[in-house]
Coordinates of C-alpha atoms in Angstrom, one line a residue:
Chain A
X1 CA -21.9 -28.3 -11.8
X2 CA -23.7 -29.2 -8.6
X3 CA -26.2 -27.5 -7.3
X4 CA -24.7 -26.3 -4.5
X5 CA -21.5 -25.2 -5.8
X6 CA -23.6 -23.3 -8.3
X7 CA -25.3 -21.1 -5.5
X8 CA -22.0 -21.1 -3.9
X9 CA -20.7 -19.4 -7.3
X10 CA -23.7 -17.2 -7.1
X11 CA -23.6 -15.7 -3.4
X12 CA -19.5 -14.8 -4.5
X13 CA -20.9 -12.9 -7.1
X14 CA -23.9 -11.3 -5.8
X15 CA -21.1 -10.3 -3.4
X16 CA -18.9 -9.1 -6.4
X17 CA -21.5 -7.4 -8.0
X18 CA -22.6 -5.0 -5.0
X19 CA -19.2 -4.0 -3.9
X20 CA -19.1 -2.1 -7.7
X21 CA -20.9 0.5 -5.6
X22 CA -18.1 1.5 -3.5
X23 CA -16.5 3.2 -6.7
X24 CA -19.6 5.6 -6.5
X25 CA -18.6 6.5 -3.0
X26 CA -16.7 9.8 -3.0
X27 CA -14.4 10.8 0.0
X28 CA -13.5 14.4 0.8
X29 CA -10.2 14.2 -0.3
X30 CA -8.8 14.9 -4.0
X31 CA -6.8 13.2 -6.9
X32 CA -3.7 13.7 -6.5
X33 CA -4.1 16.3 -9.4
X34 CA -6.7 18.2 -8.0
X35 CA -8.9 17.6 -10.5
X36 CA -12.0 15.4 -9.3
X37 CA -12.5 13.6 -5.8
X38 CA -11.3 10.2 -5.1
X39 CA -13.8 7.1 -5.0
X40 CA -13.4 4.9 -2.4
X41 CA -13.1 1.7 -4.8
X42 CA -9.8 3.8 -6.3
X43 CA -8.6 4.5 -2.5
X44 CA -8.4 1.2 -1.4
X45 CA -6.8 0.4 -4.4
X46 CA -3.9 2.5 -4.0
X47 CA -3.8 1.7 -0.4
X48 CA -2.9 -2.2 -1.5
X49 CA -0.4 -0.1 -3.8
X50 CA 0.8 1.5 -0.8
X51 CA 1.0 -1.6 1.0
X52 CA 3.6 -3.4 -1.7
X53 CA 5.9 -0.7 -1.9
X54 CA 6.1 0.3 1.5
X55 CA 6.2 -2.6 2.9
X56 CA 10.1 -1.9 4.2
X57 CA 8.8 0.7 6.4
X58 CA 6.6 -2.0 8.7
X59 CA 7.3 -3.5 11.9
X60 CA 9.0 -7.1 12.2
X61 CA 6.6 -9.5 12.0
X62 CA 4.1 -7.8 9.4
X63 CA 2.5 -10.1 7.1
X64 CA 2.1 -7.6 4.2
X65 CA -0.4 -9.8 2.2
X66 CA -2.8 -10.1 5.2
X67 CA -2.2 -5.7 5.1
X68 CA -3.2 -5.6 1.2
X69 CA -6.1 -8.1 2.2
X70 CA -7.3 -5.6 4.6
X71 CA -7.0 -2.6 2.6
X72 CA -9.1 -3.9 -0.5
X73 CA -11.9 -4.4 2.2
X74 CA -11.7 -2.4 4.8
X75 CA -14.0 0.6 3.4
X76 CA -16.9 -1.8 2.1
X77 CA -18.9 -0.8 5.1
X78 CA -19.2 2.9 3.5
X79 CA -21.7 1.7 0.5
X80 CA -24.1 2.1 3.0
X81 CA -22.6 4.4 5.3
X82 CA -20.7 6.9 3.6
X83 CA -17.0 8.0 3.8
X84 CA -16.9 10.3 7.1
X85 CA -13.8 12.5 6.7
X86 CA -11.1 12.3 9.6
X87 CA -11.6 16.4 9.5
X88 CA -15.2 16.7 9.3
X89 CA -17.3 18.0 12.4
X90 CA -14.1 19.6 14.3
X91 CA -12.6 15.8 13.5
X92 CA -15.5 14.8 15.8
X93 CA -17.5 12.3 13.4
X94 CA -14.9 10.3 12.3
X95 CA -14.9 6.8 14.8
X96 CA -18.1 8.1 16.6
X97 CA -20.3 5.7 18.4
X98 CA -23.0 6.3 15.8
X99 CA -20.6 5.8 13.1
X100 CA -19.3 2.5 14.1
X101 CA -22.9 1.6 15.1
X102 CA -24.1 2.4 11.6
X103 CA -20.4 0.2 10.0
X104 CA -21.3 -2.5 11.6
X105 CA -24.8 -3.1 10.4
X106 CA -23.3 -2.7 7.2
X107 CA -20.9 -4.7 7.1
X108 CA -23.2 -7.9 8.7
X109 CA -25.4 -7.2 5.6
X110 CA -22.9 -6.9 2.6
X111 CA -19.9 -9.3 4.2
X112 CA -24.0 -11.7 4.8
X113 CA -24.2 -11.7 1.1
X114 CA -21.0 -14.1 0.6
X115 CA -20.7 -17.8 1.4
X116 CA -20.8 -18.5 5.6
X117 CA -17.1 -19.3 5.5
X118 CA -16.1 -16.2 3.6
X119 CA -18.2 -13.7 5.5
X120 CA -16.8 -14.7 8.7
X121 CA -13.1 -14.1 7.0
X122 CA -14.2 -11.0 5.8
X123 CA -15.7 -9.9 8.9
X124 CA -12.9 -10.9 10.9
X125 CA -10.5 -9.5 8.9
X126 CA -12.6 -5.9 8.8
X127 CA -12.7 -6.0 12.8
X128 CA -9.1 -6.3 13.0
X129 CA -8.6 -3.5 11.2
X130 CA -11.1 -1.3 13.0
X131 CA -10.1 -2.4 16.6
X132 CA -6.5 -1.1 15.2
X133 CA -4.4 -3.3 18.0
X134 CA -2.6 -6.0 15.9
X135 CA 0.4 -4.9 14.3
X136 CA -0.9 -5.7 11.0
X137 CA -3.8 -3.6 11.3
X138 CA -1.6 -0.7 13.0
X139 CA 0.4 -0.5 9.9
X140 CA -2.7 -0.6 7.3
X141 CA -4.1 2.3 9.3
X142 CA -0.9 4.2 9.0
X143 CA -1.1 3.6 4.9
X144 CA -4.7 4.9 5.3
X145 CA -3.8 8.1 6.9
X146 CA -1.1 8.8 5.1
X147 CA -2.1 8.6 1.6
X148 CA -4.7 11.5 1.6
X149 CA -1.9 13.2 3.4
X150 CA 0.2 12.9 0.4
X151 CA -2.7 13.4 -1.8
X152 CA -3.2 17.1 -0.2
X153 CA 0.1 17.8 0.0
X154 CA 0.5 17.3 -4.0
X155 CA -2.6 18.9 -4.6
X156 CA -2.0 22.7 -2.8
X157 CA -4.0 21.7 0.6
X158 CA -7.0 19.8 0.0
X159 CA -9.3 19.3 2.6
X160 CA -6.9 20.8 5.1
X161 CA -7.8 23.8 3.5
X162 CA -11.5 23.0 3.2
X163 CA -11.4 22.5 6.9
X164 CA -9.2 24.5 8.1
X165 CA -6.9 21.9 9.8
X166 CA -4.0 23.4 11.7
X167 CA -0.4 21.8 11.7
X168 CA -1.3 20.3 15.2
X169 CA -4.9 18.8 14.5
X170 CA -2.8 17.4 11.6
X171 CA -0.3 15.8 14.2
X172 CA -3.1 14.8 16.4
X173 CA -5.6 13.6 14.1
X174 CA -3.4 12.1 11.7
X175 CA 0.3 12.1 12.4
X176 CA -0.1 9.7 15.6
X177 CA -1.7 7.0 13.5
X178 CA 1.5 7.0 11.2
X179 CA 3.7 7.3 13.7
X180 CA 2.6 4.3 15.4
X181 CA 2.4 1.9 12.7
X182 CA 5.5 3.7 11.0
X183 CA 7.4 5.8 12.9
X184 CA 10.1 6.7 9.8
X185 CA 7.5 7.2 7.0
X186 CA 6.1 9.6 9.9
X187 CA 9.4 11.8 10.1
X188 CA 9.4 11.6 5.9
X189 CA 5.6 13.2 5.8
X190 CA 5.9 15.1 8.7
X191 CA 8.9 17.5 7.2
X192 CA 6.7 17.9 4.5
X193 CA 3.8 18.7 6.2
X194 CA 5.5 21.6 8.2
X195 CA 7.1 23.0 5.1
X196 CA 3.1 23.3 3.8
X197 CA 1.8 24.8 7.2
X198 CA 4.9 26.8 7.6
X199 CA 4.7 28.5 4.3
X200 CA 3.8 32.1 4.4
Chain B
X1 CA 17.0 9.8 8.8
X2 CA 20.1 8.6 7.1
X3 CA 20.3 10.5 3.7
X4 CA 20.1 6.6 1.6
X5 CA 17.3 6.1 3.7
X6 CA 15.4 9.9 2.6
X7 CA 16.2 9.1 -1.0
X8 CA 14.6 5.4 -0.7
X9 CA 11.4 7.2 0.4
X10 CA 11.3 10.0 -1.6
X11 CA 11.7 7.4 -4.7
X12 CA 9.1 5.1 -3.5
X13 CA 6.4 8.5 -2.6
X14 CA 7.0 9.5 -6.0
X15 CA 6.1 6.3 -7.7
X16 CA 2.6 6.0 -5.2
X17 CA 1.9 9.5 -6.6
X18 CA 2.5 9.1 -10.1
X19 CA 0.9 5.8 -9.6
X20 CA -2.7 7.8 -9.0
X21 CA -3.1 9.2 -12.3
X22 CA -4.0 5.0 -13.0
X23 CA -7.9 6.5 -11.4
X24 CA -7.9 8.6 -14.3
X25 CA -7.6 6.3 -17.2
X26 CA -10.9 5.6 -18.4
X27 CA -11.6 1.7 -19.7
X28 CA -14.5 0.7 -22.4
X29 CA -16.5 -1.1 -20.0
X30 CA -18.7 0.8 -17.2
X31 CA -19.6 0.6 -13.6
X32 CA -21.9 -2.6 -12.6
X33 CA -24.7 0.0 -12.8
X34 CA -24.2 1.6 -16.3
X35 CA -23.9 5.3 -14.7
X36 CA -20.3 6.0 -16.1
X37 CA -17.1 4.6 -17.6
X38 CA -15.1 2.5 -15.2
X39 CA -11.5 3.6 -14.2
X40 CA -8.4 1.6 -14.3
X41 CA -7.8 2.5 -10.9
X42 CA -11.0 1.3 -9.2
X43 CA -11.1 -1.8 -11.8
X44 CA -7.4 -2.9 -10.3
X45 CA -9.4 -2.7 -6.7
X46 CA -12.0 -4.5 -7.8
X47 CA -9.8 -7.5 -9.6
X48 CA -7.8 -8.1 -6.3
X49 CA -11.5 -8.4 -4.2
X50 CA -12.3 -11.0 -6.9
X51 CA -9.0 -12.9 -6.2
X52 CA -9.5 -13.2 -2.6
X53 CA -13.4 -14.2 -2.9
X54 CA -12.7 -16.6 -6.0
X55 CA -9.8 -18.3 -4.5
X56 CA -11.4 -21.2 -4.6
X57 CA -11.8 -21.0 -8.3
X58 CA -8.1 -21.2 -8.9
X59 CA -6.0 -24.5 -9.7
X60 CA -4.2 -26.5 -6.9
X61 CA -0.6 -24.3 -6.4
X62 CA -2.1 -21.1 -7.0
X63 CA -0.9 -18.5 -4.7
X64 CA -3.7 -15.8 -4.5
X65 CA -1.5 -13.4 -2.4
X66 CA 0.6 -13.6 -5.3
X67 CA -2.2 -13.7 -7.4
X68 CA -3.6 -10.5 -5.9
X69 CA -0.1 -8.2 -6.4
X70 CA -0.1 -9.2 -9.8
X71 CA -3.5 -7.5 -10.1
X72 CA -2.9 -4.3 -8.2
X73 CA 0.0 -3.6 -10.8
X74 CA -1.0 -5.3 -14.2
X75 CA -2.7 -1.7 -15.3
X76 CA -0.2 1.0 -14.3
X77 CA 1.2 1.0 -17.8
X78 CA -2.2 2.2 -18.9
X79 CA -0.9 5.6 -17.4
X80 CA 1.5 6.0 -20.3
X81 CA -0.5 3.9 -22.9
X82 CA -4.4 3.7 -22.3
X83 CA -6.8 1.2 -22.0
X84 CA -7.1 -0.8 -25.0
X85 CA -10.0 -2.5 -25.0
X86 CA -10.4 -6.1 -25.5
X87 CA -13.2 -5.5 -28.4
X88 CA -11.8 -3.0 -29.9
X89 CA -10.6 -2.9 -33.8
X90 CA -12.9 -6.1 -34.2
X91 CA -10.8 -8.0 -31.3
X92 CA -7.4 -6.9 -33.0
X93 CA -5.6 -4.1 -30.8
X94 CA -5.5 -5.6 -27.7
X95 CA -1.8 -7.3 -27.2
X96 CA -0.7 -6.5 -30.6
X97 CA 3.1 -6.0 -31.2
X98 CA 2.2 -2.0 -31.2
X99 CA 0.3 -2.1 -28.0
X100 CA 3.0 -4.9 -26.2
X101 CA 5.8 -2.6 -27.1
X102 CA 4.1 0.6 -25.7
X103 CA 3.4 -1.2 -22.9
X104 CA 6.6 -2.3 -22.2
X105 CA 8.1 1.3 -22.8
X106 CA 5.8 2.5 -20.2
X107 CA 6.7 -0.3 -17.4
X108 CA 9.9 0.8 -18.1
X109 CA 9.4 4.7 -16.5
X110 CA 6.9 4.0 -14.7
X111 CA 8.5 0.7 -12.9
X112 CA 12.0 2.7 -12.9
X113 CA 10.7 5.5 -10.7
X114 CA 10.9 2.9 -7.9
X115 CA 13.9 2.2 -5.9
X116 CA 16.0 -0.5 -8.2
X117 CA 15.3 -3.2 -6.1
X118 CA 11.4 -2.7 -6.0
X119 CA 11.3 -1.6 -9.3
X120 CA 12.8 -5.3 -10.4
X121 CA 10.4 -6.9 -8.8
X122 CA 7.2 -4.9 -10.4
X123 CA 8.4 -5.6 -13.6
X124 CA 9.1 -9.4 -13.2
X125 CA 5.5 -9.6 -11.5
X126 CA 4.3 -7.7 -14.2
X127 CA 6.0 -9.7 -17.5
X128 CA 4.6 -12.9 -15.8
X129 CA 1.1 -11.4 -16.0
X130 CA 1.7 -10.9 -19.4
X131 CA 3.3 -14.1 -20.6
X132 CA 0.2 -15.8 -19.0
X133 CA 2.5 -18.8 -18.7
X134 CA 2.8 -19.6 -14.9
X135 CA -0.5 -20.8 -12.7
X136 CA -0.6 -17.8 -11.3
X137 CA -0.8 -15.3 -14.0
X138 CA -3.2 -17.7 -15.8
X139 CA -5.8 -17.5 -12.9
X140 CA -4.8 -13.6 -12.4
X141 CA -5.7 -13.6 -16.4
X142 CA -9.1 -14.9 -16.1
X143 CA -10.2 -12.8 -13.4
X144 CA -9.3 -9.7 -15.1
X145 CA -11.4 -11.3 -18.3
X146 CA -14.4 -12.2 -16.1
X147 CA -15.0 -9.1 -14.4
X148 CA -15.5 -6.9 -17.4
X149 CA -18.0 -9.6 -18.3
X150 CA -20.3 -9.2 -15.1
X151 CA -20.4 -5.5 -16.1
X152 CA -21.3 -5.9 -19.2
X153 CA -24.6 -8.7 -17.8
X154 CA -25.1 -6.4 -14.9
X155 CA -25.5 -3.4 -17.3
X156 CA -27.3 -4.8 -19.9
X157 CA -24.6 -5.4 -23.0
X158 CA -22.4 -2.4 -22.3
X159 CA -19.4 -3.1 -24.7
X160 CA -21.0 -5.8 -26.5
X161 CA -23.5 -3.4 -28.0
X162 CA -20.9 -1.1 -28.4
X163 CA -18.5 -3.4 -30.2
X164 CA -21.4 -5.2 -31.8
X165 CA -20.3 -8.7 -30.1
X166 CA -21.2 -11.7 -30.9
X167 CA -21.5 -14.9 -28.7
X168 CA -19.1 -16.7 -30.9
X169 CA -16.3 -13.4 -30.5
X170 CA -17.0 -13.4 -26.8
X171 CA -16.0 -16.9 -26.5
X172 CA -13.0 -16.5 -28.5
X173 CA -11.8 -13.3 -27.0
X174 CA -13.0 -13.9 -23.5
X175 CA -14.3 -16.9 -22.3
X176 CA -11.1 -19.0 -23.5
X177 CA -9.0 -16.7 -21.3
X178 CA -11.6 -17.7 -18.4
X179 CA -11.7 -21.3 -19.1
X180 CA -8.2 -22.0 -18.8
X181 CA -7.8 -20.3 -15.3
X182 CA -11.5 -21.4 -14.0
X183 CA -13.2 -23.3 -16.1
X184 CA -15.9 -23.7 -13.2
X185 CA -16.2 -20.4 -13.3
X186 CA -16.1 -19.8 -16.8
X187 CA -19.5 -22.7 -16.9
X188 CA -21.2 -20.5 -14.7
X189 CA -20.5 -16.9 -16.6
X190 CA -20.8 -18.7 -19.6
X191 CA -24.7 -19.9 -19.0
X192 CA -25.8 -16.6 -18.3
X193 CA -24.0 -14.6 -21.2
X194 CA -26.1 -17.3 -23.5
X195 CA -29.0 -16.4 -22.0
X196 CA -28.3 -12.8 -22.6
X197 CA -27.0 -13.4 -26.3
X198 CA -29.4 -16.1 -27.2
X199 CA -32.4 -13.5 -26.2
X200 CA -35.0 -12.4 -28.5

């Protein structure tokens, strides 16, 4: 092999190798079972899951396979920052200043550690999904808020519960992101949803 | 919502939640870092990350987005069936007729819990996985050999102590697998798992 397609080889996997550590990250939310709290590494993971299966519920024009591309990287950033929960600090934390200060220093170092060419990708690709205006990042952030929804709703609560979320901070924090990127997958969840907050 | 329309989604959120108990499925080989067992769930997240920063790796034709969906699916009948791990019974459980029948038992209930339509297309995406036969699958293949491989570097033997490996069986087993889908790669994993084998 030549020499340069060897470090090439070797930047990939050094790349590879350190985003293992996003399966140590834990987010606030559950299993769907209740039993443990999800990894980040498993999250995004059933977001590309999310992505295939739902795809019928996006907007014309879509590109599903640039969604799932998203999804597998869009929490990289949170090996060194963290997951911060959409309902922590009074839903305050979540897209602060400081925290996309902090995401984007992380993500120059580990998207740094790959090849020029596929950094920038990466990077570009991350942005996208972060600035949320293209319709293929509105629809991945709709998958990413609704699948912890579904995860508390199978689980008795969740972190709704842990936070004390009300039906409306649900709508506000939550609901408006589905219901922009897909508005019928909105009214499916949001029956739901009532039916949980409604219950005596 | 039309009622057909209810019923598609209620089908589809019941296969994404039955699709999470995948996190809990525990595999031989551990986290990059040794700390604990890696999940199937996580591992699948992983595998599609390798497809889009080894694309390069693959053989003209090769459609990574493809590729990818292949990956985020070719566990899920681990839920029913377990991880069977590649070293395991000295090299002999992994795709025997027992295990390949299980396996295609569970795709079955697990792929039928879909709407028919999407369910159809998991299952042929998943059989071509299997067969290994088409460009695609065969890069998808090797992948899903190579990562375990890193782990076990990375982590200093993992399931090669376990399984007492030897170079010769990881070749077999393994590296074949690797060579026939990126035989680049394969000469670069292959001259570091010497050096870890052929160490004093």
């Amino acid at each position: 092999m030549m020499p340069d397609q060897s470090a090439r080889l070797s930047a990939q996997m050094a790349f590879l190798n350190e985003a293992d550590r996003l399966k140590s990250v834990l987010r606030a939310t559950t299993l769907v079972d209740g039993s443990r709290r999800e990894n980040s590494g498993e999250h995004s993971w059933h977001l590309a899951l999310y992505a295939i299966v739902l795809a019928d519920q996006s907007a014309p024009g879509v590109r599903i396979d640039r969604v799932i591309r998203m999804l597998v990287l869009h929490d990289l950033v949170e090996i060194d920052v963290g997951d911060v929960p959409i309902h922590s600090a009074n839903g305050q934390a979540h897209g602060s200043a400081v925290t996309q200060k902090a995401e984007l220093i992380a993500a120059k170092r580990i998207f740094g550690l790959l090849p020029p060419d596929l950094g920038a990708e990466f990077m570009a690709l991350w942005q996208e999904f972060e600035a949320a205006e293209t319709a293929d990042a509105v629809f991945a952030k709709a998958l990413d808020r609704v699948q912890p929804v579904m995860a508390n709703l199978m689980s008795g609560g969740g972190t709704w519960v842990e936070y004390n979320v009300t039906s409306d901070q649900l709508d506000a924090r939550v609901g408006s992101k589905i219901a922009r990127g897909a508005p019928r997958l909105w009214d499916w969840v949001r029956e739901r949803t009532r039916s949980y907050f409604d219950a005596p």
